[in-house]
mmCIF file of C-alpha atoms and ligand atoms in Angstrom:
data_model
loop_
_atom_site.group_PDB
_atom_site.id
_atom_site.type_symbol
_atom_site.label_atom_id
_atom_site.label_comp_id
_atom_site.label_asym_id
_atom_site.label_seq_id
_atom_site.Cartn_x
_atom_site.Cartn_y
_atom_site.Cartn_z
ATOM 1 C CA UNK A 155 -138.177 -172.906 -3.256
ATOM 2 C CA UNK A 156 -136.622 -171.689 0.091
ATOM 3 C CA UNK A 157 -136.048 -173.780 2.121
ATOM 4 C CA UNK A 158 -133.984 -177.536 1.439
ATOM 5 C CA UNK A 159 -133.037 -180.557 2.927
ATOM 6 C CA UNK A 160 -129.204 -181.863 2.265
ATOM 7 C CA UNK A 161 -128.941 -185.056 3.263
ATOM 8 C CA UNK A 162 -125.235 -186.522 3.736
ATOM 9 C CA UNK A 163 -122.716 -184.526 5.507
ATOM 10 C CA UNK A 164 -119.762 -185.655 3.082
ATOM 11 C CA UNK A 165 -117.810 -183.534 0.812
ATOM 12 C CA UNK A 166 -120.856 -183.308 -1.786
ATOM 13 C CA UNK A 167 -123.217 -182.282 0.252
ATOM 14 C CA UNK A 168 -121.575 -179.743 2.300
ATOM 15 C CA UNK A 169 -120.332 -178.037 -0.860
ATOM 16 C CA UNK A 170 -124.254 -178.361 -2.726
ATOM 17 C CA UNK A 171 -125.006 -176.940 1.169
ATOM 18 C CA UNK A 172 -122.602 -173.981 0.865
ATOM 19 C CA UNK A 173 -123.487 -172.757 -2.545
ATOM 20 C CA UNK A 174 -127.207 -172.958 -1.853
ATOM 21 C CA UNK A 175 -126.637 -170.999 1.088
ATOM 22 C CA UNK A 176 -124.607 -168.214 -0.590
ATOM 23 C CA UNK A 177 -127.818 -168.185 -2.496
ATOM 24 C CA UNK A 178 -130.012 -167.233 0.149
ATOM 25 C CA UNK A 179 -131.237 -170.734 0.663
ATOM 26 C CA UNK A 180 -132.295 -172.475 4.082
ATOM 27 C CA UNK A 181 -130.436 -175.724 3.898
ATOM 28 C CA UNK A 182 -130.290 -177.804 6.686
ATOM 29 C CA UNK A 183 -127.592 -180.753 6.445
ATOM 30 C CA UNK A 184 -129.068 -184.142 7.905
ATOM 31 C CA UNK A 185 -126.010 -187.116 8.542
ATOM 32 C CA UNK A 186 -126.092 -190.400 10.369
ATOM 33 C CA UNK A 187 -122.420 -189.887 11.532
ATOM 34 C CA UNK A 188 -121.508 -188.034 14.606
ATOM 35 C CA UNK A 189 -120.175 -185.448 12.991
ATOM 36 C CA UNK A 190 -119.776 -184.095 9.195
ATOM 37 C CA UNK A 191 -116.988 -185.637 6.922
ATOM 38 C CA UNK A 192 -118.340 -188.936 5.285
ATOM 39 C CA UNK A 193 -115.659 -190.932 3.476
ATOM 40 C CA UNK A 194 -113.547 -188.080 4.453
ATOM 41 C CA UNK A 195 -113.422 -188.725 8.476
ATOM 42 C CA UNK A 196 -110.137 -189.052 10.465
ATOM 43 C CA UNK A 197 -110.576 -190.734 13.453
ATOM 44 C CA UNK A 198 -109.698 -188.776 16.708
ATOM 45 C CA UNK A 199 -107.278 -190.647 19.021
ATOM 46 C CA UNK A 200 -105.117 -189.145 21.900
ATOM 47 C CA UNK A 201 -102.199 -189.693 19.724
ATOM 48 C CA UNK A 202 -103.420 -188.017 16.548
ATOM 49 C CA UNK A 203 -106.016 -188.297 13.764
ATOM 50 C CA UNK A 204 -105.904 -191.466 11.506
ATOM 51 C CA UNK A 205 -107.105 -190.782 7.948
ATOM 52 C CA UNK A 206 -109.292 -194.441 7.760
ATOM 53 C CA UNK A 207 -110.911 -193.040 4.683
ATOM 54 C CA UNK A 208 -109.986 -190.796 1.782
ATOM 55 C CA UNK A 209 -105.795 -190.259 2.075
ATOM 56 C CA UNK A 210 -105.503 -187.292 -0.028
ATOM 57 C CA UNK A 211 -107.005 -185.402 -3.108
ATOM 58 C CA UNK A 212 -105.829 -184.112 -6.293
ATOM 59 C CA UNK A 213 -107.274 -180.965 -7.754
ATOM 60 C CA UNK A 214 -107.392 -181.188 -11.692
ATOM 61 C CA UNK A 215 -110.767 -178.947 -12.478
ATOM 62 C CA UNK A 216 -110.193 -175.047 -12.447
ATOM 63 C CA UNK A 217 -113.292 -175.026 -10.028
ATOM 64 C CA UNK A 218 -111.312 -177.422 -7.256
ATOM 65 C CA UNK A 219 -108.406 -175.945 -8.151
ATOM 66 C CA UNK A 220 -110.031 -172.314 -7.023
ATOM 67 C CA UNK A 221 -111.228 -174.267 -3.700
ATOM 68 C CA UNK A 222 -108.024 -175.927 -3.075
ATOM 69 C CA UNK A 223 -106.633 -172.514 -2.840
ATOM 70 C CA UNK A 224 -109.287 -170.915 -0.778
ATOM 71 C CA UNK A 225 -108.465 -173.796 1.730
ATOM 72 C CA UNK A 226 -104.819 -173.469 1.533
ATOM 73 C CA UNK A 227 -104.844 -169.734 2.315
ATOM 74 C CA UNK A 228 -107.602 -170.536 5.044
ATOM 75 C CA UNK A 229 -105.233 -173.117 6.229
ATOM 76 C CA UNK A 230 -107.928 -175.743 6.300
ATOM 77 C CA UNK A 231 -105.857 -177.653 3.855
ATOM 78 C CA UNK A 232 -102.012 -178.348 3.079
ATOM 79 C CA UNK A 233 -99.785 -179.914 0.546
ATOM 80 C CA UNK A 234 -98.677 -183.825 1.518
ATOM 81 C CA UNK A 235 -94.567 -183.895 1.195
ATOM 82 C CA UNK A 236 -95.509 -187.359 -0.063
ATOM 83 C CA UNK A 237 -92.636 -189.574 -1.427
ATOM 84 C CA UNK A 238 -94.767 -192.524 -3.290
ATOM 85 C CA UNK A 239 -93.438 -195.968 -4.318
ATOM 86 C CA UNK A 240 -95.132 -198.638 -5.794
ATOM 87 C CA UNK A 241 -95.781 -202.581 -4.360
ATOM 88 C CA UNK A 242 -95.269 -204.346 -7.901
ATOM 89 C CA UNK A 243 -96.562 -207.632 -9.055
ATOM 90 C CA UNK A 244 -94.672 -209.084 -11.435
ATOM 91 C CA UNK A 245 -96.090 -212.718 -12.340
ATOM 92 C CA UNK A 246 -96.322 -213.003 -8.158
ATOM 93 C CA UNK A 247 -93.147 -211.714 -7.662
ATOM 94 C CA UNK A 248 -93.918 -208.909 -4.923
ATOM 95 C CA UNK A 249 -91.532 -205.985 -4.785
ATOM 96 C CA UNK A 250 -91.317 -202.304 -3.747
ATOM 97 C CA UNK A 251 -89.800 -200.018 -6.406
ATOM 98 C CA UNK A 252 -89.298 -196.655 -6.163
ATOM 99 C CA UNK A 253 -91.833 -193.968 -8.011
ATOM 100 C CA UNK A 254 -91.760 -190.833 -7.427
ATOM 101 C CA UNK A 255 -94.202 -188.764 -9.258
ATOM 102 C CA UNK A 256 -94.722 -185.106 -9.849
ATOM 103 C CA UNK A 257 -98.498 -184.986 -8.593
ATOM 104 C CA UNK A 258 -99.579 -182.422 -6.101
ATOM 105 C CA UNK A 259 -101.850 -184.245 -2.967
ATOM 106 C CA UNK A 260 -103.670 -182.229 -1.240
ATOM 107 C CA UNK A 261 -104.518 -183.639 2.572
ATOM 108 C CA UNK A 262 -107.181 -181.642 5.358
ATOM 109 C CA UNK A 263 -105.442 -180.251 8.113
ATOM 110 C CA UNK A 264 -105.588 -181.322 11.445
ATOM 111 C CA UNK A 265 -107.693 -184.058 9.579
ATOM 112 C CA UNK A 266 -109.504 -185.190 6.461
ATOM 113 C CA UNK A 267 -113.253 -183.744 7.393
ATOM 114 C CA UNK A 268 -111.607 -180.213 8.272
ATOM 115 C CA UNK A 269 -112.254 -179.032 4.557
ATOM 116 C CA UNK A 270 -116.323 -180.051 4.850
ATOM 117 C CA UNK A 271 -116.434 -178.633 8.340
ATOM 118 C CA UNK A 272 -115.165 -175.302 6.766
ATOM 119 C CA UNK A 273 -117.801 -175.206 3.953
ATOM 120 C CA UNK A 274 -120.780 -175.851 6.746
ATOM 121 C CA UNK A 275 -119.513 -173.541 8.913
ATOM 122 C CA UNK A 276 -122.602 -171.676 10.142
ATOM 123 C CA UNK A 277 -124.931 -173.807 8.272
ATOM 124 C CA UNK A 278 -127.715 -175.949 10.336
ATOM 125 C CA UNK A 279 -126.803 -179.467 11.166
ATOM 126 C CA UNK A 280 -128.274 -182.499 12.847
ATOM 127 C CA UNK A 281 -125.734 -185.083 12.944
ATOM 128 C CA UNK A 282 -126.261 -188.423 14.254
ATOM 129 C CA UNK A 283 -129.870 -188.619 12.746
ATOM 130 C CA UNK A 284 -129.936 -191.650 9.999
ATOM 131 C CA UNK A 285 -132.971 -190.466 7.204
ATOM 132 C CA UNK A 286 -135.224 -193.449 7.080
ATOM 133 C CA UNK A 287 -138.097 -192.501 5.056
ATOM 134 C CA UNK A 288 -138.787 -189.408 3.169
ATOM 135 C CA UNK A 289 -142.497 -188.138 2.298
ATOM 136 C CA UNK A 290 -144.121 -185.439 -0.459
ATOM 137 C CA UNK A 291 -146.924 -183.902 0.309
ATOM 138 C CA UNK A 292 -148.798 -180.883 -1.176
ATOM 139 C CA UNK A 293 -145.276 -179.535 -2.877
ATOM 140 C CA UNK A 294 -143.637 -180.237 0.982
ATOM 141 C CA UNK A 295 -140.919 -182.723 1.747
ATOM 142 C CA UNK A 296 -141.208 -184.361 5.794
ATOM 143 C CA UNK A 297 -137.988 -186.548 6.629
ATOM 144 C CA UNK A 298 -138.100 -189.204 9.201
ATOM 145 C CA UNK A 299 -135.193 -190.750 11.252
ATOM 146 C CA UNK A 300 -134.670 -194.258 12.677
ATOM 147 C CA UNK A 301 -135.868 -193.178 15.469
ATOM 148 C CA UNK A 302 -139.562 -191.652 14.652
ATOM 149 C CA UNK A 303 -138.527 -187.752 14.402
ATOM 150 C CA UNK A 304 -139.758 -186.066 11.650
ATOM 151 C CA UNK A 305 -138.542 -182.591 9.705
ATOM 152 C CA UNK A 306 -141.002 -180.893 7.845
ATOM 153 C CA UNK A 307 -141.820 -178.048 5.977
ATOM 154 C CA UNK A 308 -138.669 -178.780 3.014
ATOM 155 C CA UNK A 309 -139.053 -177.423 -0.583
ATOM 156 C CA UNK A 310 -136.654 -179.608 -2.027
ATOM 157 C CA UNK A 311 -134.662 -182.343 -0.968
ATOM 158 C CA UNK A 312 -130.778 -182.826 -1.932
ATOM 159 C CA UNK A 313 -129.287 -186.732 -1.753
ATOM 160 C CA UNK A 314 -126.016 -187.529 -1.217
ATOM 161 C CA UNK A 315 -125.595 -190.796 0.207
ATOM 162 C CA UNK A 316 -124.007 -193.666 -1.253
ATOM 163 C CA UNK A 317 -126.238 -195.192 -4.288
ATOM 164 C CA UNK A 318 -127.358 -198.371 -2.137
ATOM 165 C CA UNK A 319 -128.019 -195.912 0.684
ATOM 166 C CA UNK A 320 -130.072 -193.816 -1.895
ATOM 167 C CA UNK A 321 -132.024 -196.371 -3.573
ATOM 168 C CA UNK A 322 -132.892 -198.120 0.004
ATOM 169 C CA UNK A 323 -134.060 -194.763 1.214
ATOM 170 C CA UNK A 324 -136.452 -194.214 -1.911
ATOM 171 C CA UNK A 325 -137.658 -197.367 -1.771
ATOM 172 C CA UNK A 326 -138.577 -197.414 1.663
ATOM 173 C CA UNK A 327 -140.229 -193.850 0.909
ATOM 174 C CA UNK A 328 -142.437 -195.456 -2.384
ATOM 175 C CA UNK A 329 -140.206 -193.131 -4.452
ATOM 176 C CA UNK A 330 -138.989 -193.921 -8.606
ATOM 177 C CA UNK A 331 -135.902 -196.187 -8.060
ATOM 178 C CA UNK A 332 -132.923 -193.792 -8.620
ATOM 179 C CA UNK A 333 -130.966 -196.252 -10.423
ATOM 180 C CA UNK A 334 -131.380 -199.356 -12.565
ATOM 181 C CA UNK A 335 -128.680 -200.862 -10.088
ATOM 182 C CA UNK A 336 -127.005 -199.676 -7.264
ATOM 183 C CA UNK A 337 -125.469 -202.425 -5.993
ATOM 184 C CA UNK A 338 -121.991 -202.692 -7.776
ATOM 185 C CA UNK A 339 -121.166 -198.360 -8.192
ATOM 186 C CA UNK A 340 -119.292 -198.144 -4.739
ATOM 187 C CA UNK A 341 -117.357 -201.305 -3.962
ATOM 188 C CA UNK A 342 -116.053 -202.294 0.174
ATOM 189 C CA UNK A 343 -112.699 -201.543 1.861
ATOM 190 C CA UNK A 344 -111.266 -202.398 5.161
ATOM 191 C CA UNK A 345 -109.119 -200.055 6.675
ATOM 192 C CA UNK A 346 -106.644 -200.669 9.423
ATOM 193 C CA UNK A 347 -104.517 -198.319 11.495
ATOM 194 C CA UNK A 348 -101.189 -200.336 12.675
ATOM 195 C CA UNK A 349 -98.184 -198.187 14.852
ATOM 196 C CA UNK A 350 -94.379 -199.690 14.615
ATOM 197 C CA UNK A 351 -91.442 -197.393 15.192
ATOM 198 C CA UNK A 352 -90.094 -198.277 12.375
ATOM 199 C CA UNK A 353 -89.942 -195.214 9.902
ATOM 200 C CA UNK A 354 -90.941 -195.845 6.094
ATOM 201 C CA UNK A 355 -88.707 -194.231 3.139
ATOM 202 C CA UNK A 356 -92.653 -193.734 1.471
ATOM 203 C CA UNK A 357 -95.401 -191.990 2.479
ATOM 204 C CA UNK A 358 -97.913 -193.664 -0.224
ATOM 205 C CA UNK A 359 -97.255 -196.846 -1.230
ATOM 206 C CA UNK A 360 -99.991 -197.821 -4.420
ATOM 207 C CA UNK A 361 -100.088 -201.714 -4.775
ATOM 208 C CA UNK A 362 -100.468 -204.478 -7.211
ATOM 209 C CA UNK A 363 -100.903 -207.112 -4.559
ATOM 210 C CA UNK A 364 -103.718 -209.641 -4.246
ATOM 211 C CA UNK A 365 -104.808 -208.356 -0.917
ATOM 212 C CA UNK A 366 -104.102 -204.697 -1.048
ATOM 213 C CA UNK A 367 -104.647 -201.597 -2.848
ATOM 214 C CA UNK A 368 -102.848 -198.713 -0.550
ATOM 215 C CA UNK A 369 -100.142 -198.440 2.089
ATOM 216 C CA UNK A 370 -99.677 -195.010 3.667
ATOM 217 C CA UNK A 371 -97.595 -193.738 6.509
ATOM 218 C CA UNK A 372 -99.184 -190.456 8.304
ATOM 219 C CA UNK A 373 -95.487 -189.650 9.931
ATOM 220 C CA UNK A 374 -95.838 -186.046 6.856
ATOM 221 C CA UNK A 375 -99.295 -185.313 7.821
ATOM 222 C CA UNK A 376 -100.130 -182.718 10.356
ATOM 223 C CA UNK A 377 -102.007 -183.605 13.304
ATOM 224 C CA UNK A 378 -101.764 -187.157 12.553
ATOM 225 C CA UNK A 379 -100.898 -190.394 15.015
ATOM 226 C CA UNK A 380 -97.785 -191.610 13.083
ATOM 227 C CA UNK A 381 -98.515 -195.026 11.656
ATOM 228 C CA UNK A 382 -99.357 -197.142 8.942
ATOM 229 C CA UNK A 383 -102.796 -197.301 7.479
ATOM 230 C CA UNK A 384 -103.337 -200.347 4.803
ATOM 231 C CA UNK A 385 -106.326 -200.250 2.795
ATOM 232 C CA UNK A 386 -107.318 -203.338 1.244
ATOM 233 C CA UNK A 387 -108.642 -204.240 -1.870
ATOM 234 C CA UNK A 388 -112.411 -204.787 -2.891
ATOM 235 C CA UNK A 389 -111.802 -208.441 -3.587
ATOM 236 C CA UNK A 390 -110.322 -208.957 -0.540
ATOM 237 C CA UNK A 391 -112.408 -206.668 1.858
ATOM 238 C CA UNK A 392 -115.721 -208.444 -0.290
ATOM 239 C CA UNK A 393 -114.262 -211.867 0.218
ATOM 240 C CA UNK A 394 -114.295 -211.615 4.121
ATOM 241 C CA UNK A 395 -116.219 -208.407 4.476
ATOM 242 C CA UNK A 396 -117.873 -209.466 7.944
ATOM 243 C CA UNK A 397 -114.687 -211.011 9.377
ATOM 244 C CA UNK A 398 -113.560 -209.466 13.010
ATOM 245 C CA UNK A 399 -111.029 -206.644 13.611
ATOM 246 C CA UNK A 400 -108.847 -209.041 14.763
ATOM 247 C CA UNK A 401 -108.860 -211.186 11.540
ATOM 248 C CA UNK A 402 -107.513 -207.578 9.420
ATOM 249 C CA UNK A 403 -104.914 -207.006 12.053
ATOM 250 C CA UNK A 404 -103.585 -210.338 12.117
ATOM 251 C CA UNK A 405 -103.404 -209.488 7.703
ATOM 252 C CA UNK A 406 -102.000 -206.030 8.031
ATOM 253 C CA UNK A 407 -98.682 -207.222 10.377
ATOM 254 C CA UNK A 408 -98.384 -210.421 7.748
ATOM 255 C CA UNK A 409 -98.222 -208.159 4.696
ATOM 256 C CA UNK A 410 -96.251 -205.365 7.265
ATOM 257 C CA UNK A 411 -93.667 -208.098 7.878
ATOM 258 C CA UNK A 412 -93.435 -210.218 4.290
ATOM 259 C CA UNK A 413 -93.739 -207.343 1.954
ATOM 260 C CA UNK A 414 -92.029 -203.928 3.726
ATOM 261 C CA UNK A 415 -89.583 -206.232 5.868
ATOM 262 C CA UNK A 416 -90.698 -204.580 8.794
ATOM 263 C CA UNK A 417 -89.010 -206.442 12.213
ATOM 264 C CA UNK A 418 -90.195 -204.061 14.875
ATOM 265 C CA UNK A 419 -93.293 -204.727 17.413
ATOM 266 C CA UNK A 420 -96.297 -203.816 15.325
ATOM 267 C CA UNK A 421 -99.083 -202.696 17.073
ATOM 268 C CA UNK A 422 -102.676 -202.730 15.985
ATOM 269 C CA UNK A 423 -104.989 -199.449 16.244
ATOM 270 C CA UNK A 424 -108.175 -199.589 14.763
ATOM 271 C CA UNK A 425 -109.781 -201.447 11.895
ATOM 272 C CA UNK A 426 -112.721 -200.007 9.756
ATOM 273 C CA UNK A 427 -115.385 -201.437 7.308
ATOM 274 C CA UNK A 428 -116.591 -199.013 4.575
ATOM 275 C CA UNK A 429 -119.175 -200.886 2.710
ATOM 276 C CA UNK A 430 -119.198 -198.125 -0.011
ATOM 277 C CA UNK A 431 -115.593 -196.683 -0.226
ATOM 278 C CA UNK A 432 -114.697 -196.089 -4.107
ATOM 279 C CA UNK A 433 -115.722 -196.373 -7.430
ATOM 280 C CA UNK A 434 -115.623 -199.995 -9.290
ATOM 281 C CA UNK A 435 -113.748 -199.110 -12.282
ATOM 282 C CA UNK A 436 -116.307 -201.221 -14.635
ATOM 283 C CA UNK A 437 -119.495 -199.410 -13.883
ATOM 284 C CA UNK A 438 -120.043 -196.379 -15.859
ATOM 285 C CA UNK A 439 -120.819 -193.394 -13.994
ATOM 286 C CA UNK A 440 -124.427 -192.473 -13.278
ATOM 287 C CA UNK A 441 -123.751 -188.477 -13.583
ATOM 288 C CA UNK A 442 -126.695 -186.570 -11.846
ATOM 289 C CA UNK A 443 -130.160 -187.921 -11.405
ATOM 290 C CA UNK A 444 -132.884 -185.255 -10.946
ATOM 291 C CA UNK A 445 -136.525 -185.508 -10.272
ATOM 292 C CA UNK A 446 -137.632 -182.122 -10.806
ATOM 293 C CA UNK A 447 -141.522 -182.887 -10.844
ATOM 294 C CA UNK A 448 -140.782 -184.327 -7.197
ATOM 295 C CA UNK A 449 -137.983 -181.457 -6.451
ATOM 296 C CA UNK A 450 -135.516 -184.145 -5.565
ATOM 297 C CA UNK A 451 -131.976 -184.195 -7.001
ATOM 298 C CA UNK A 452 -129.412 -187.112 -6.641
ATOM 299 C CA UNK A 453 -125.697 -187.065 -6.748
ATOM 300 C CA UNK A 454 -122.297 -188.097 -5.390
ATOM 301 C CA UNK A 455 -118.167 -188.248 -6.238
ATOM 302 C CA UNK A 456 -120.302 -191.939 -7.677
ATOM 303 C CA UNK A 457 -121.761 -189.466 -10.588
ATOM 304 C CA UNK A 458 -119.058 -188.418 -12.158
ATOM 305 C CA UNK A 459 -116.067 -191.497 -11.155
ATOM 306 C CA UNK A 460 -115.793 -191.357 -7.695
ATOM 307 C CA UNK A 461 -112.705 -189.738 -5.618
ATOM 308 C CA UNK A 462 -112.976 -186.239 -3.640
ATOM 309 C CA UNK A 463 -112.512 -183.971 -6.247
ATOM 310 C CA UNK A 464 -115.630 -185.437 -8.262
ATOM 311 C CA UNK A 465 -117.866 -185.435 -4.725
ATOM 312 C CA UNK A 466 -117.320 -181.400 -4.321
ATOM 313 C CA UNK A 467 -118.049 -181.212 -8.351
ATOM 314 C CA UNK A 468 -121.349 -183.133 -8.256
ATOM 315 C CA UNK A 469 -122.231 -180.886 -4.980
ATOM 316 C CA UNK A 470 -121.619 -177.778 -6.850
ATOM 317 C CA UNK A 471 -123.899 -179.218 -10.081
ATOM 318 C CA UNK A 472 -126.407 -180.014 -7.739
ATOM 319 C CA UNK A 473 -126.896 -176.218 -6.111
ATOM 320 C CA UNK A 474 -126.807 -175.488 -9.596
ATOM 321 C CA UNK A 475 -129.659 -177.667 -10.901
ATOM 322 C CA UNK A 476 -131.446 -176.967 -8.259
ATOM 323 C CA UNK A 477 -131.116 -172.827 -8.819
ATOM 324 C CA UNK A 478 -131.758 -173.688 -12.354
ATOM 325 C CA UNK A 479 -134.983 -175.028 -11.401
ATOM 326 C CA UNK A 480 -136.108 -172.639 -9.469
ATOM 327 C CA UNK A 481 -135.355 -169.700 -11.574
ATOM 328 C CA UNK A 482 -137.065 -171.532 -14.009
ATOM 329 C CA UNK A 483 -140.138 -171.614 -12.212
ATOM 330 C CA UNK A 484 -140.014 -168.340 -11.231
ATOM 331 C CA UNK A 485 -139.797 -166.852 -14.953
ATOM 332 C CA UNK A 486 -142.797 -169.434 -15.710
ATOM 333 C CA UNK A 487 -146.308 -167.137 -15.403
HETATM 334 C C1 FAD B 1625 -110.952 -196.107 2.305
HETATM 335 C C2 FAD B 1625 -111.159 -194.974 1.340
HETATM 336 C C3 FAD B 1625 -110.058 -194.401 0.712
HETATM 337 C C4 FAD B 1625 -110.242 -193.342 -0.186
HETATM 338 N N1 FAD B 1625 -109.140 -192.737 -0.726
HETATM 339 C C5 FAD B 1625 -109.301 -191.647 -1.508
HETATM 340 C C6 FAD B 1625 -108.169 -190.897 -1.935
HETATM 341 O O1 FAD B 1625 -107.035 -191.178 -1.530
HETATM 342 N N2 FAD B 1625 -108.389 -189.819 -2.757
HETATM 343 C C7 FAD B 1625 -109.651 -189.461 -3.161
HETATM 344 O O2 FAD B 1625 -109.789 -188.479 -3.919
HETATM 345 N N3 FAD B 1625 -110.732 -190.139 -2.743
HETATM 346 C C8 FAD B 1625 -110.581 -191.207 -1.914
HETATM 347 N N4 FAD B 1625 -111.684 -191.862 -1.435
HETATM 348 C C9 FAD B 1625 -113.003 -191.463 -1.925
HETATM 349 C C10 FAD B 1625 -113.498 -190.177 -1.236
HETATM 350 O O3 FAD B 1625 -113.414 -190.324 0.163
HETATM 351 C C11 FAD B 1625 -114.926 -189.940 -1.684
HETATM 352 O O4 FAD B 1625 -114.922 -189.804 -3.095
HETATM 353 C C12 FAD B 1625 -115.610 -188.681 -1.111
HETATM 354 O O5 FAD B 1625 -115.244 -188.450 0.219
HETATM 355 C C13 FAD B 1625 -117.120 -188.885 -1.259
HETATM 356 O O6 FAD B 1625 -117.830 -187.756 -0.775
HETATM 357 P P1 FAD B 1625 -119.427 -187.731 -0.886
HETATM 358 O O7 FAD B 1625 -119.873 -186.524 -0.205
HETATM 359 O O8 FAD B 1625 -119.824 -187.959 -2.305
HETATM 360 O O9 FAD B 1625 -119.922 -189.049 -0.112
HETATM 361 P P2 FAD B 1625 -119.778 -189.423 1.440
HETATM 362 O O10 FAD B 1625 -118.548 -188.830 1.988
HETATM 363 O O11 FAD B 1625 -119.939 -190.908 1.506
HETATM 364 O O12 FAD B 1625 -121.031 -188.712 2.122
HETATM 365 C C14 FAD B 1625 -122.295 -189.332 2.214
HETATM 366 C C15 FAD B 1625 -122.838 -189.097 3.616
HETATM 367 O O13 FAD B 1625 -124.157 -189.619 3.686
HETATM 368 C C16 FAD B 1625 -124.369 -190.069 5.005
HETATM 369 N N5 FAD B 1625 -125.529 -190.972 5.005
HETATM 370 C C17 FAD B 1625 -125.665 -192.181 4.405
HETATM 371 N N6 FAD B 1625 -126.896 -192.670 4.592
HETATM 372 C C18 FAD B 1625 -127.574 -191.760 5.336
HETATM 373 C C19 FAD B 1625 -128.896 -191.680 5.837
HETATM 374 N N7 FAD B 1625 -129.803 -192.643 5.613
HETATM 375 N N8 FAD B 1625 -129.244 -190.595 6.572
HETATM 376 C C20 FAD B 1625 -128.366 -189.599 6.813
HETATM 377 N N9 FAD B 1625 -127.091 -189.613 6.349
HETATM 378 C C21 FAD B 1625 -126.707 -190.673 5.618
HETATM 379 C C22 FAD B 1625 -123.058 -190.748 5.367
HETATM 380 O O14 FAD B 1625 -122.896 -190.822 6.778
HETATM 381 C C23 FAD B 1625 -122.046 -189.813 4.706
HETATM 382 O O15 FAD B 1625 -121.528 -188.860 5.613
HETATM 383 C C24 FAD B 1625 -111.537 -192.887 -0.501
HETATM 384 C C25 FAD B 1625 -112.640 -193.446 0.154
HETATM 385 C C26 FAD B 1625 -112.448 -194.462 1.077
HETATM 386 C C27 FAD B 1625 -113.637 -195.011 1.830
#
């Protein structure tokens, strides 16, 4: 095997993307997005970057942890100063206590994606290209985008999208269904960027309320607009997943106002759907599904729990299957 497709741009893949490279590998990185990142992406404004997806990351694994530091002394990543607090529920009662903890968050610096951009640095790309169908042929993979193009020529292919995103692209290929169901792994969040001058006490806010799962303030990040971004919860985002920006907005300064007391002019930014943001704590994690007969391997932070830490393990556990593989093959006469 020489030469592989990765498809996804997210942490996974660009880390599955790096260590194949180091290899000696030809891995070209396919993403629908404009640019690499995935659940990762700030969003670029004149004012700053706002952090609409993953807020920070925590490094618990002696392999992140060796990462982590890589970054830090690259500068691609810094520690958050992040004082946390928590939006209690008790029996309806809705109140902000205090909580400071002793955890170490890790945030990308000037945004999220700068991490991923770091690991693909020098490594082919085609952004903005959305895999639609995928083809094996005579031991060769050929990808095809929404729009008719085809790549050809791939040894092995390397998935990294979202399950639903997976199993519609195999499907749509007349590929073995991935999984037995994709549907409830990676569950919806809408994400909304609001400005007020007034100045939280928090940074990270985790909540217990019935609409809401996060509050953070970027005014300790680096590079960032300073504002509030509220993420709301999968109940809530599920209930009205396909309402209008303006419908989150008017919930974000209702919940700004009743629950942090805030009496300044509150300004909306930007609103954003993920349809596949984070792990539904119920559904057991797939791990890593492999194909080796077809040369296809499957895998995402979904395979081992979700969050960022578990999307650059899976993308290192891919490389390695795949290597694996390979060598495998190799030593076979
Ligand atoms: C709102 C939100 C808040 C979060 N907060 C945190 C947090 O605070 N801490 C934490 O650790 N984690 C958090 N996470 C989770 C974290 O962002 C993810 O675990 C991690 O970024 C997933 O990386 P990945 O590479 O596995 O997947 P992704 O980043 O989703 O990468 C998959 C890529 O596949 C691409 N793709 C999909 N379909 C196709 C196709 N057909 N063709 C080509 N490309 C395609 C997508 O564009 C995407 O770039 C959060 C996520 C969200 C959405």
């Amino acid at each position: 095997m020489k030469k592989i497709a990765v498809l996804g741009a997210g942490l996974c893949g660009a880390t599955a993307a790096a260590a194949l490279t180091q290899q000696g590998y030809q891995v070209t990185v396919f993403d629908k997005g404009r640019v690499a990142g995935g659940r990762m992406s700030s969003k670029r404004t004149e004012q700053g970057y706002l952090d609409m997806g993953a807020q920070y990351f925590t490094a618990r694994s002696d392999a992140f942890k060796r990462q982590v530091k890589l970054w830090l002394d690259a500068g691609k990543v810094e520690l958050w100063p992040c004082k946390t607090a928590l939006l209690s529920n008790d029996e309806g009662f809705i109140s902000l206590k205090a909580s400071e903890d002793t955890q170490a968050r890790f945030i990308g610096v000037p945004s999220m994606q700068s991490p991923v951009t770091a690991l693909l640095d020098g490594i082919p790309q085609v952004n903005s290209c959305r895999i639609q169908k995928l083809d094996y042929q005579q031991q060769s993979w050929t990808l095809f985008n929404d729009e008719g193009v085809s790549y050809t020529g791939f040894d092995a292919i390397i998935l990294t999208l979202p399950p639903v995103q997976a199993q519609q692209l195999v499907a749509h290929s007349a590929l073995p269904e991935l999984f037995g169901s994709a549907d409830d792994v990676l569950e919806p969040c809408w994400a909304v960027a609001m400005h007020t001058d007034a100045m939280p006490a928090q940074d990270a806010i985790f909540c217990q309320h019935p609409k809401l799962r996060f509050i953070s303030h970027q005014q300790h990040k680096a590079g960032r607009s300073s504002c509030y971004i509220l993420h709301f919860n999968a109940v809530f985002s599920g209930l009205y997943l396909d309402e209008s920006a303006q419908f989150w907005f008017a919930e974000a300064i209702a919940i700004l106002r009743q629950e942090l007391h805030i009496q300044q002019e509150i300004r909306p930014l930007v609103a954003h759907r993920w349809l596949y943001a984070s792990q539904n704590d119920q559904s057991a994690a797939p791990g890593l599904i492999a194909l080796p007969n077809l040369k296809l391997w499957a895998g995402g932070d979904w395979s081992f729990g979700g969050r960022v830490e578990n999307a650059y393990l899976a993308g290192l556990n891919l490389a390695n299957a795949l290597i694996e593989q390979d060598k495998s093959q190799q030593e076979t006469p």
